[in-house]
mmCIF file of N, CA and C in Angstrom:
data_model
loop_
_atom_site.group_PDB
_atom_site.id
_atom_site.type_symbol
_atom_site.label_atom_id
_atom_site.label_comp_id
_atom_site.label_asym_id
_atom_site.label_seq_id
_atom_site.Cartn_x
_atom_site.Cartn_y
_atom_site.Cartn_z
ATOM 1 N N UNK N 19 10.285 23.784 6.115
ATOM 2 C CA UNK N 19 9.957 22.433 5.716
ATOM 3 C C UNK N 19 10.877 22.007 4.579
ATOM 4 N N UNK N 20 11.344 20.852 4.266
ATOM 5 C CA UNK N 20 12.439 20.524 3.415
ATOM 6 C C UNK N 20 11.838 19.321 2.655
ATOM 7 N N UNK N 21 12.003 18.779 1.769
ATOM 8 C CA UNK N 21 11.967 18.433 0.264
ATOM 9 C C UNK N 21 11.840 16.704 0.645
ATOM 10 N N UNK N 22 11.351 15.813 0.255
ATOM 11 C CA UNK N 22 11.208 14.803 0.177
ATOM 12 C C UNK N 22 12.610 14.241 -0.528
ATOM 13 N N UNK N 23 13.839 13.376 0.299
ATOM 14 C CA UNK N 23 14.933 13.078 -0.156
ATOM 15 C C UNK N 23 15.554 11.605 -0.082
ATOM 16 N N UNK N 24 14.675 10.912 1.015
ATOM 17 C CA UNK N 24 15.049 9.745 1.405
ATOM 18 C C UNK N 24 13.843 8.714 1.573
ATOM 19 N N UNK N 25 14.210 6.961 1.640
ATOM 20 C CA UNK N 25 13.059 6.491 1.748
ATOM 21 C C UNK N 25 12.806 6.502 3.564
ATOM 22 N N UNK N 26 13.744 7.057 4.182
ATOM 23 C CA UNK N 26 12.800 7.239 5.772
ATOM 24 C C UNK N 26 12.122 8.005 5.743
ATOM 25 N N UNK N 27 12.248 9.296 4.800
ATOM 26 C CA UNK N 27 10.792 9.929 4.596
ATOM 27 C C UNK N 27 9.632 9.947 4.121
ATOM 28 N N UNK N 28 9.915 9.119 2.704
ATOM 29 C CA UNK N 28 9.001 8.029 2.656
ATOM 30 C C UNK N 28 8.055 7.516 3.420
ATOM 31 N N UNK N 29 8.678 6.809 3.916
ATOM 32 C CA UNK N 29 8.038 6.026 5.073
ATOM 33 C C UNK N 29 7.462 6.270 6.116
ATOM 34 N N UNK N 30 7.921 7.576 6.684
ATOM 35 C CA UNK N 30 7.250 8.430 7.390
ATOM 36 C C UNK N 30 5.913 9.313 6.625
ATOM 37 N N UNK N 31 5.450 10.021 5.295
ATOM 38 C CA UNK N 31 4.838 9.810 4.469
ATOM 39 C C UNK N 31 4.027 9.011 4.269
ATOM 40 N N UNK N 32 4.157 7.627 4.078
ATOM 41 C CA UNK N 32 3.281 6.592 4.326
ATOM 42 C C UNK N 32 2.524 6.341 4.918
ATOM 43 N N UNK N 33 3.258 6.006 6.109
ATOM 44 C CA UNK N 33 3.048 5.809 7.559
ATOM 45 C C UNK N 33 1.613 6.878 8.060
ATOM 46 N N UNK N 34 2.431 8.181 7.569
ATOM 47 C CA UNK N 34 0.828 9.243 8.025
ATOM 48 C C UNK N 34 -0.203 9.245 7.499
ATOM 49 N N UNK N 35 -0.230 8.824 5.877
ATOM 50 C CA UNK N 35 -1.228 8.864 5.271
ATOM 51 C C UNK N 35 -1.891 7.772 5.534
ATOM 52 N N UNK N 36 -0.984 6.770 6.164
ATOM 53 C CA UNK N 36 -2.655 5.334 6.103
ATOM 54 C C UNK N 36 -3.601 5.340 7.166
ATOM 55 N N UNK N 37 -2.840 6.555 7.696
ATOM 56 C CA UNK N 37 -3.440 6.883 9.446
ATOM 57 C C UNK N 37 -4.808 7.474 8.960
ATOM 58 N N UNK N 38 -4.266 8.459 8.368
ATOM 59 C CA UNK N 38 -5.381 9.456 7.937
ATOM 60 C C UNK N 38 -6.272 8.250 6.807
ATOM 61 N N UNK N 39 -6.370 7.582 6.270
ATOM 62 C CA UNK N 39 -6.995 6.884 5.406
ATOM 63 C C UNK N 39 -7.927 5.793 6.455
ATOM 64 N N UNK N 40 -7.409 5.016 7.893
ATOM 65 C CA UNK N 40 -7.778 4.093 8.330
ATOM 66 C C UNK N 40 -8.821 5.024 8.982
ATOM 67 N N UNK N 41 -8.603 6.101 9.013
ATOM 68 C CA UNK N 41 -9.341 6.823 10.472
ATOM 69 C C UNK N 41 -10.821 8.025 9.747
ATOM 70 N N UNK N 42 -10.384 7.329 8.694
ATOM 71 C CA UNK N 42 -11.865 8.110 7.468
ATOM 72 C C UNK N 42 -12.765 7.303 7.455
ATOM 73 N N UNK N 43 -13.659 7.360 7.879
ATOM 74 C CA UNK N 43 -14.624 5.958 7.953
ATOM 75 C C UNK N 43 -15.613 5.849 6.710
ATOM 76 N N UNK N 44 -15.012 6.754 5.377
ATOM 77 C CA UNK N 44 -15.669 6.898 4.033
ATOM 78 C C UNK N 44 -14.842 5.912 2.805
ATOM 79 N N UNK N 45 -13.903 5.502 3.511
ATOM 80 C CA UNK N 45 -12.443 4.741 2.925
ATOM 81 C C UNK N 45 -11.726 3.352 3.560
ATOM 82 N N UNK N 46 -11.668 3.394 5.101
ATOM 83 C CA UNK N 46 -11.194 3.048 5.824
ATOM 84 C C UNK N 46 -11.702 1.395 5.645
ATOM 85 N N UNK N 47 -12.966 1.143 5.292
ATOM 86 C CA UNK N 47 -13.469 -0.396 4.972
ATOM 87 C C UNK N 47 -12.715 -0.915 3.657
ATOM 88 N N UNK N 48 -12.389 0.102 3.032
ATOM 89 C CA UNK N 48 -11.383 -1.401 1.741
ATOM 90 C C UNK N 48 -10.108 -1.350 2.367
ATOM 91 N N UNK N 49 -9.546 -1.061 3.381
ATOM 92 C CA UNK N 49 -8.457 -1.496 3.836
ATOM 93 C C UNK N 49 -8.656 -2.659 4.487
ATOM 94 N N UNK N 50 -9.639 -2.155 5.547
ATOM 95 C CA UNK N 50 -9.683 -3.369 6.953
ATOM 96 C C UNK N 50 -11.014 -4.089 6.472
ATOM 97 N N UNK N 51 -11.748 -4.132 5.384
ATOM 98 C CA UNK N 51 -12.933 -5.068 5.542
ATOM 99 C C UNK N 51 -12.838 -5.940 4.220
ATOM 100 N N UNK N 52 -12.044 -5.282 3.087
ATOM 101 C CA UNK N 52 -12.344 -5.492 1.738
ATOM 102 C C UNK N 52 -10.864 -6.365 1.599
ATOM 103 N N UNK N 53 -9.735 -5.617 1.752
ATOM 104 C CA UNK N 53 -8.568 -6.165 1.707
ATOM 105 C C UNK N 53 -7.731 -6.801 2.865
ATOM 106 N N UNK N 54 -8.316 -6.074 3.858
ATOM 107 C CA UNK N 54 -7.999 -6.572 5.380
ATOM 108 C C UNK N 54 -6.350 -6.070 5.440
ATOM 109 N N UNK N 55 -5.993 -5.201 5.251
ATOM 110 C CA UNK N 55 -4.216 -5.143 5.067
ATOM 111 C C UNK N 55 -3.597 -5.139 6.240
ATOM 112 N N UNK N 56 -2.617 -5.475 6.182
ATOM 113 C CA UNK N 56 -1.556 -5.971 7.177
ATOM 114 C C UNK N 56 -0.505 -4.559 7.258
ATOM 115 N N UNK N 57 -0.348 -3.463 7.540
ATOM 116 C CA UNK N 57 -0.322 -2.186 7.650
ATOM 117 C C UNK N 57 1.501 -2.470 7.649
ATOM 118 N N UNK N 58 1.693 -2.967 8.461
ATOM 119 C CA UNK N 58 3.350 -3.372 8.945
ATOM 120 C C UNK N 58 4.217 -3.859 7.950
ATOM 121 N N UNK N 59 3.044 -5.040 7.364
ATOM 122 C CA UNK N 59 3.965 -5.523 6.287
ATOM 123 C C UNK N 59 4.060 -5.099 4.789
ATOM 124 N N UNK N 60 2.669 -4.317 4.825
ATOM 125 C CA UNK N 60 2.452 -3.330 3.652
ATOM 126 C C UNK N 60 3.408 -1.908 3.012
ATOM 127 N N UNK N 61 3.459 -1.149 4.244
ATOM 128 C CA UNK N 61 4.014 -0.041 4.242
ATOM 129 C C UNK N 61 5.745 -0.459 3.719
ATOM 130 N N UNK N 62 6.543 -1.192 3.612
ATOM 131 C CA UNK N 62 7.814 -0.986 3.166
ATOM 132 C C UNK N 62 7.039 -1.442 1.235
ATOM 133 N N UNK N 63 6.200 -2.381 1.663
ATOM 134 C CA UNK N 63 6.195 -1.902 -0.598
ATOM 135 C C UNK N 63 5.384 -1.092 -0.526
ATOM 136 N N UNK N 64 5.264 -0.118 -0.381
ATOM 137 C CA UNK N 64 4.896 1.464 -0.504
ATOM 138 C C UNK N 64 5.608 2.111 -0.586
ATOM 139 N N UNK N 65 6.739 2.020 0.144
ATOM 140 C CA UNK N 65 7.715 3.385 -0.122
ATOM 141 C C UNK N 65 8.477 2.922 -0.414
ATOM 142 N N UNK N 66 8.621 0.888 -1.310
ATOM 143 C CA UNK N 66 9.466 1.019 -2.514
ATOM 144 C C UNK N 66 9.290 1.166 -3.524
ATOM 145 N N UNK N 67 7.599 1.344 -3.615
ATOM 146 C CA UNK N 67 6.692 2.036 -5.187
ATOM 147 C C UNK N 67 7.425 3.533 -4.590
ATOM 148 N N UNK N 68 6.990 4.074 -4.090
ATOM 149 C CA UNK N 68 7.218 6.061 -4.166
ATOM 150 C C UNK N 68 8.580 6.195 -4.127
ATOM 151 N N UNK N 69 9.972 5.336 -3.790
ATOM 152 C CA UNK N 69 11.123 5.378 -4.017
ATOM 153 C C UNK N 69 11.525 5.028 -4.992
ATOM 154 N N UNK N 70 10.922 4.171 -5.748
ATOM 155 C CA UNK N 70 11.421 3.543 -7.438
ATOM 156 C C UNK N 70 10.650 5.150 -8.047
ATOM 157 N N UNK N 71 9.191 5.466 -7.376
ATOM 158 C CA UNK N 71 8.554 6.824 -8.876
ATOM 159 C C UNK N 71 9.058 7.959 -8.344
ATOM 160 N N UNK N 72 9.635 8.398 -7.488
ATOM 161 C CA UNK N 72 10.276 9.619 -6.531
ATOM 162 C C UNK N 72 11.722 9.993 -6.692
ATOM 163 N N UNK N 73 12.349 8.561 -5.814
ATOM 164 C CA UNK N 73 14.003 8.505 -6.435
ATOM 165 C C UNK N 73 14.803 8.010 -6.902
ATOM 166 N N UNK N 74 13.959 7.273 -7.791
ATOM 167 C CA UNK N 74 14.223 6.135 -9.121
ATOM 168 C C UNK N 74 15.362 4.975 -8.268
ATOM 169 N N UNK N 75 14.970 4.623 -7.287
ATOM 170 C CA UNK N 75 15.571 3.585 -6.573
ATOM 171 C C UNK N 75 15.495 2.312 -7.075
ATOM 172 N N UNK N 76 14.552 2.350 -7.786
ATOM 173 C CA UNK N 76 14.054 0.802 -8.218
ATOM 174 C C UNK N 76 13.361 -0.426 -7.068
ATOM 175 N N UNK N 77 13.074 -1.582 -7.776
ATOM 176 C CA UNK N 77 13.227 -2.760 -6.731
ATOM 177 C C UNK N 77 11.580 -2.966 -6.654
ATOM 178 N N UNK N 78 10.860 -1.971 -7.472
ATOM 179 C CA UNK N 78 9.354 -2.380 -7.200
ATOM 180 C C UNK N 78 8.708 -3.454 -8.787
ATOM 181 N N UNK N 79 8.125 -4.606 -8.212
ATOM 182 C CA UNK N 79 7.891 -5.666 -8.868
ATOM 183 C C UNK N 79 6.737 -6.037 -9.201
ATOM 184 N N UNK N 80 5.518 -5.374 -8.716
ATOM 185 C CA UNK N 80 4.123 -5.989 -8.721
ATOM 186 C C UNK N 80 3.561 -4.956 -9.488
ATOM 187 N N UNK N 81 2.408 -5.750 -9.812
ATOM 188 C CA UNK N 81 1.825 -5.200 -10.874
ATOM 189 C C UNK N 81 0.663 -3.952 -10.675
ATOM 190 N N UNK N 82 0.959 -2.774 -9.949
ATOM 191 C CA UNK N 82 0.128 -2.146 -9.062
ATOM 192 C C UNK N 82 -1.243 -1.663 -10.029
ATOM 193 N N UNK N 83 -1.414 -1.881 -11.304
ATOM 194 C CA UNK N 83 -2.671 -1.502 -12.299
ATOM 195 C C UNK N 83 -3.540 -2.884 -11.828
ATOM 196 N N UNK N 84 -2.884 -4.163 -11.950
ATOM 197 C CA UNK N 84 -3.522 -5.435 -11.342
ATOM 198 C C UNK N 84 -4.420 -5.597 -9.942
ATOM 199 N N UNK N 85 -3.181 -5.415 -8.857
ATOM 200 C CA UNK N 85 -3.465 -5.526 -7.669
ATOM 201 C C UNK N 85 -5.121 -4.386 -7.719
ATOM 202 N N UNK N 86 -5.195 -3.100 -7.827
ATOM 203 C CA UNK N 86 -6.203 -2.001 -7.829
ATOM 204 C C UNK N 86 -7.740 -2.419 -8.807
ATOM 205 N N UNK N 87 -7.347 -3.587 -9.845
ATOM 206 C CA UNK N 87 -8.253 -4.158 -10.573
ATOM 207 C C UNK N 87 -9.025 -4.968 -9.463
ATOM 208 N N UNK N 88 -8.202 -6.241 -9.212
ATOM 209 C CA UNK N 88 -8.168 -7.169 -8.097
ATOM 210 C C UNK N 88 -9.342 -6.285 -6.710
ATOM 211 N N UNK N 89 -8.682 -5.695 -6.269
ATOM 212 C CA UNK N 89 -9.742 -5.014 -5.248
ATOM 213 C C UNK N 89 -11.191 -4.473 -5.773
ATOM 214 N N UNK N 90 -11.199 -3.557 -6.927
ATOM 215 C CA UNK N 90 -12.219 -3.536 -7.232
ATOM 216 C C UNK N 90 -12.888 -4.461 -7.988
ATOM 217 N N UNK N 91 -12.956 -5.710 -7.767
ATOM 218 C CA UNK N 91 -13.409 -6.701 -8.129
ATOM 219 C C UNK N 91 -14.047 -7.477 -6.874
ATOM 220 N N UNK N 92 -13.970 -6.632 -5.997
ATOM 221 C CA UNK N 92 -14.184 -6.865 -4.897
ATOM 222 C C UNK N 92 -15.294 -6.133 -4.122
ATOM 223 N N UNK N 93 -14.797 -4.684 -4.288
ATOM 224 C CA UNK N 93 -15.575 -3.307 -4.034
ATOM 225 C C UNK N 93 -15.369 -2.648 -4.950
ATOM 226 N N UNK N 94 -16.192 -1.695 -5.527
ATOM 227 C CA UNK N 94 -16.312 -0.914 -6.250
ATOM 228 C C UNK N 94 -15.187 0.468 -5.661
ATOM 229 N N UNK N 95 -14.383 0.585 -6.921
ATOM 230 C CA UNK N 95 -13.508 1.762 -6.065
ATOM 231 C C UNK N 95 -13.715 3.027 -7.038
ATOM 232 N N UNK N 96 -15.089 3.635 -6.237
ATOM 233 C CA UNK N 96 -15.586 4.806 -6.970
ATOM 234 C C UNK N 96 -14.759 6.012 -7.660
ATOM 235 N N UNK N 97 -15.090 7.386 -8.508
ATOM 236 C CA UNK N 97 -14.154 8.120 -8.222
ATOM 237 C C UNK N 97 -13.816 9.026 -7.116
ATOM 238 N N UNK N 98 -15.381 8.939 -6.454
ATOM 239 C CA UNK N 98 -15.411 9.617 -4.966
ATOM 240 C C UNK N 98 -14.204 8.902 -4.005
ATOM 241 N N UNK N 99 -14.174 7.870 -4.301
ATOM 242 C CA UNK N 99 -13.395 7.408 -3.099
ATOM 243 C C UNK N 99 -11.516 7.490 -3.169
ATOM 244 N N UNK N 100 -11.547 7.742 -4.720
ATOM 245 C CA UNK N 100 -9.929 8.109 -5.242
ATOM 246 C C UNK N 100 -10.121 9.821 -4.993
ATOM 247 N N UNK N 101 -10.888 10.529 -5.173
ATOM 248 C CA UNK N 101 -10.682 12.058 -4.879
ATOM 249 C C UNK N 101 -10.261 11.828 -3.001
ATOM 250 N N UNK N 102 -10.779 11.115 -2.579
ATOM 251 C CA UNK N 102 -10.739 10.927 -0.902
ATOM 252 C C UNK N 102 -9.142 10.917 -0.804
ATOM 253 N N UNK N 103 -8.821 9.929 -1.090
ATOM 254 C CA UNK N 103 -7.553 9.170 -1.228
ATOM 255 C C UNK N 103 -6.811 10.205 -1.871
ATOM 256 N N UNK N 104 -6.714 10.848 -2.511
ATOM 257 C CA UNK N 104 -5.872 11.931 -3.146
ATOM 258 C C UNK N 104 -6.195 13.116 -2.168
ATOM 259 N N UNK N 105 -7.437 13.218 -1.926
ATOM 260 C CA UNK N 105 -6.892 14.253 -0.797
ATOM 261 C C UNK N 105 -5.805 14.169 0.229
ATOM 262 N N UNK N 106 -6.440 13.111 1.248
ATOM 263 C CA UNK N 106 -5.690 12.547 2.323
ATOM 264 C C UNK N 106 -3.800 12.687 1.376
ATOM 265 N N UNK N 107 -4.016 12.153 0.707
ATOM 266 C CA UNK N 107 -2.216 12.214 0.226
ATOM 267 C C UNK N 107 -1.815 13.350 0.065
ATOM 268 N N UNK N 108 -2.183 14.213 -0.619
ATOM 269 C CA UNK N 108 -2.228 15.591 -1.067
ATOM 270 C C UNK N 108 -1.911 16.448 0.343
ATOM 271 N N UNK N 109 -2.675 16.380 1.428
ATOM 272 C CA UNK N 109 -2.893 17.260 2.826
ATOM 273 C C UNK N 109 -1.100 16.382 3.376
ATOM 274 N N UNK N 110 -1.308 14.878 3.397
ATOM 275 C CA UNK N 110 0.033 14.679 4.123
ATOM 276 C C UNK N 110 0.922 15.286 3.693
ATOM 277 N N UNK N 111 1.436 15.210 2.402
ATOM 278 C CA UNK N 111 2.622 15.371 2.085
ATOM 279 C C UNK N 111 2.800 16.749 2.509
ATOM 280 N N UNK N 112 1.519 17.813 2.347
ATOM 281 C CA UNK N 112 1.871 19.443 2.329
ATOM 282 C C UNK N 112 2.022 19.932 3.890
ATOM 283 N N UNK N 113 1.384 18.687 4.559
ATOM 284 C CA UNK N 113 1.859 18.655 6.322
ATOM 285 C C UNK N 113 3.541 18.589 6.498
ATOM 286 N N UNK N 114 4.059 17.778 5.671
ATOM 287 C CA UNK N 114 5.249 17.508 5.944
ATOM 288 C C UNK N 114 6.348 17.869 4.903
ATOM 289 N N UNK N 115 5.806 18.170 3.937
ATOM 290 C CA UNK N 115 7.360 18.330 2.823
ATOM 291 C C UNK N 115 6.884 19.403 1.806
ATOM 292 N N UNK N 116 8.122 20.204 1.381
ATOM 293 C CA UNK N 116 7.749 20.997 0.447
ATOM 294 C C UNK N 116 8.945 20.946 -0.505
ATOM 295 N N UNK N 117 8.635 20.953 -2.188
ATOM 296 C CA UNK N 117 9.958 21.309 -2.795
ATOM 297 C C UNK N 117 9.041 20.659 -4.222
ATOM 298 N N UNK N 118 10.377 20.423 -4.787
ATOM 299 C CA UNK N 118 10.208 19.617 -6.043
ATOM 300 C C UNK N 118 9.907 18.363 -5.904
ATOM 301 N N UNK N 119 10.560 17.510 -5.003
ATOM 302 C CA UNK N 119 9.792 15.753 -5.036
ATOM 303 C C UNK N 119 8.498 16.037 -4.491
ATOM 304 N N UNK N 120 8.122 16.528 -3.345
ATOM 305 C CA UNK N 120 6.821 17.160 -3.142
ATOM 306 C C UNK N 120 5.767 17.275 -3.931
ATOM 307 N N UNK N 121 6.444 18.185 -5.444
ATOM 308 C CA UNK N 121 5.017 18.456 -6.193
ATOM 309 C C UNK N 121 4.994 17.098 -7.310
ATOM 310 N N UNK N 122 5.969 16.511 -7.054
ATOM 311 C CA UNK N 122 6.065 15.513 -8.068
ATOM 312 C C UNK N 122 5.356 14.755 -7.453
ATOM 313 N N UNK N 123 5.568 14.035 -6.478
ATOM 314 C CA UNK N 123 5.015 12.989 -5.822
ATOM 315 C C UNK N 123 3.003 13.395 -5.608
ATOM 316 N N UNK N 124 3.093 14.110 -5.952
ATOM 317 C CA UNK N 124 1.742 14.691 -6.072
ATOM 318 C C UNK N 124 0.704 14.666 -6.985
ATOM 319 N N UNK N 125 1.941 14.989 -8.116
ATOM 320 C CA UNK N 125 1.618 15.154 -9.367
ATOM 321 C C UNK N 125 1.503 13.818 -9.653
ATOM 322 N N UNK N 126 2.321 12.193 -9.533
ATOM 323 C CA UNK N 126 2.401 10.966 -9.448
ATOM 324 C C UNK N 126 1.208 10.100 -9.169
ATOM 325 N N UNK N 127 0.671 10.812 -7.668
ATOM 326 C CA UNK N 127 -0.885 10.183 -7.458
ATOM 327 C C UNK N 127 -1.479 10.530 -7.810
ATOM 328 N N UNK N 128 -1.720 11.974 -8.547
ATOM 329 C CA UNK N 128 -2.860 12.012 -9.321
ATOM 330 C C UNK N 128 -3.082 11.410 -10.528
ATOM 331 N N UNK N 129 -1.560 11.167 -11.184
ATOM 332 C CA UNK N 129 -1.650 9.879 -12.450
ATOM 333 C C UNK N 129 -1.891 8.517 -12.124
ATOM 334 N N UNK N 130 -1.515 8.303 -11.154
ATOM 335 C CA UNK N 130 -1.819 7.101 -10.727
ATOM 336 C C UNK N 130 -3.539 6.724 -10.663
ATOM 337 N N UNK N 131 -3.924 7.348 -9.610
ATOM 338 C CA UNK N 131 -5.296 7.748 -9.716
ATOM 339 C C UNK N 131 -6.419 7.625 -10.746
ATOM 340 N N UNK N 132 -5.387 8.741 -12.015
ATOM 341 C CA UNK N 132 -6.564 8.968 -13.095
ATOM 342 C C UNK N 132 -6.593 7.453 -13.701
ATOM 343 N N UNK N 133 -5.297 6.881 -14.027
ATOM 344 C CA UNK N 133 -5.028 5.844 -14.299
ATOM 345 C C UNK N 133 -5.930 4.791 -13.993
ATOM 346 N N UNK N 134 -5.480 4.652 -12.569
ATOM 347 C CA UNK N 134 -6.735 3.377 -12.422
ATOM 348 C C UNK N 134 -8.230 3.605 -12.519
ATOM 349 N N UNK N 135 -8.799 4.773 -12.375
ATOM 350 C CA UNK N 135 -9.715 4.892 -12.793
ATOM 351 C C UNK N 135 -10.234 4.510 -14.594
ATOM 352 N N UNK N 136 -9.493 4.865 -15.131
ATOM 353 C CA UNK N 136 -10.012 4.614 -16.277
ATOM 354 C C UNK N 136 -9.989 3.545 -16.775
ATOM 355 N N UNK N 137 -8.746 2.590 -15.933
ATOM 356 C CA UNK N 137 -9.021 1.006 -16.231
ATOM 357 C C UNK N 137 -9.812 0.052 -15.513
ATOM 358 N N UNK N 138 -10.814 0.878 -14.485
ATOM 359 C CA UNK N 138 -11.729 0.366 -13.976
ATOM 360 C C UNK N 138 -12.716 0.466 -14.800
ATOM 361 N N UNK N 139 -12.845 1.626 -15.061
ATOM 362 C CA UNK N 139 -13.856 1.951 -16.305
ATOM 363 C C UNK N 139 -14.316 1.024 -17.426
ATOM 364 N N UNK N 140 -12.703 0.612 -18.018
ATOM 365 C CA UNK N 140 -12.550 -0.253 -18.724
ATOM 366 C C UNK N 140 -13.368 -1.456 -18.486
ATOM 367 N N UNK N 141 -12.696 -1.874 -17.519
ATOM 368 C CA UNK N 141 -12.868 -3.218 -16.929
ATOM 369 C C UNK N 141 -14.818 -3.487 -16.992
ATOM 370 N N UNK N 142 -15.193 -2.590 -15.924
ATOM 371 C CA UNK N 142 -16.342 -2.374 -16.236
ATOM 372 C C UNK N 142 -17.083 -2.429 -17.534
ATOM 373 N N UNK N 143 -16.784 -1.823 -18.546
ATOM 374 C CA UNK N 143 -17.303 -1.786 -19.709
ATOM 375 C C UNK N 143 -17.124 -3.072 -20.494
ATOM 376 N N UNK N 144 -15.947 -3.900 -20.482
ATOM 377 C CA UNK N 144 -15.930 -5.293 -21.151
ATOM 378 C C UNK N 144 -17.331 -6.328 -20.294
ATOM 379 N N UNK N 145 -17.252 -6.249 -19.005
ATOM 380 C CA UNK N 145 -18.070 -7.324 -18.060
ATOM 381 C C UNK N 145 -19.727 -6.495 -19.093
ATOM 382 N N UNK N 146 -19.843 -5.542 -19.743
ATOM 383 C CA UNK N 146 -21.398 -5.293 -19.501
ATOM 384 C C UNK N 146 -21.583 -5.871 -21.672
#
């Protein structure tokens, strides 16, 4: 197995994990019920977020702490449901790539993760 190096792998990366995310029926409603996402047109700013935090490609513009507020303002995005989501990412990548971008990109969603969690937290705590 070889090392995460390009954004077609990326994308392939992507691509598997939203599979595995749409097809969890513990997760699968803030895609298609909450956010309704458009999978096609989604997936290239995805793997130009994990290509700007992976192989410093750049070119990513949105405010991804916002957008994750935004949804849970919508649905509650538990921490059960980010351990889900970190699994599913966690299992793809180790399906398909091994090396150093591998553990990075790993290591990435779980900051990401802790991250928004705690500014949900936040968020939460100003509204009460």
């Amino acid at each position: 197995m070889k090392d995460i190096q390009t954004q077609d792998e990326l994308y392939l990366l992507v691509d598997a994990f939203y599979k595995k995310l749409l097809a969890d029926n513990s997760i699968s409603y803030i895609f298609t019920d909450v956010v309704k996402i458009k999978l096609e047109a989604h997936l290239p700013i995805l793997v130009t977020f994990w290509s700007q935090a992976i192989l410093g490609t750049g070119g990513y513009t949105k405010n991804l702490t916002q957008i994750h507020l935004d949804v849970n303002a919508k649905s509650y995005l538990s921490p059960e449901l980010f351990a889900i989501w970190l699994r599913h990412f966690y299992n793809t990548v180790d399906e398909n790539f091994k090396g150093e971008k591998a553990e990075q990109i790993k290591t990435q969603a779980l900051s990401i993760g802790t991250i928004m969690q705690i500014k949900i937290a936040q968020q939460h705590n100003q509204k009460l």
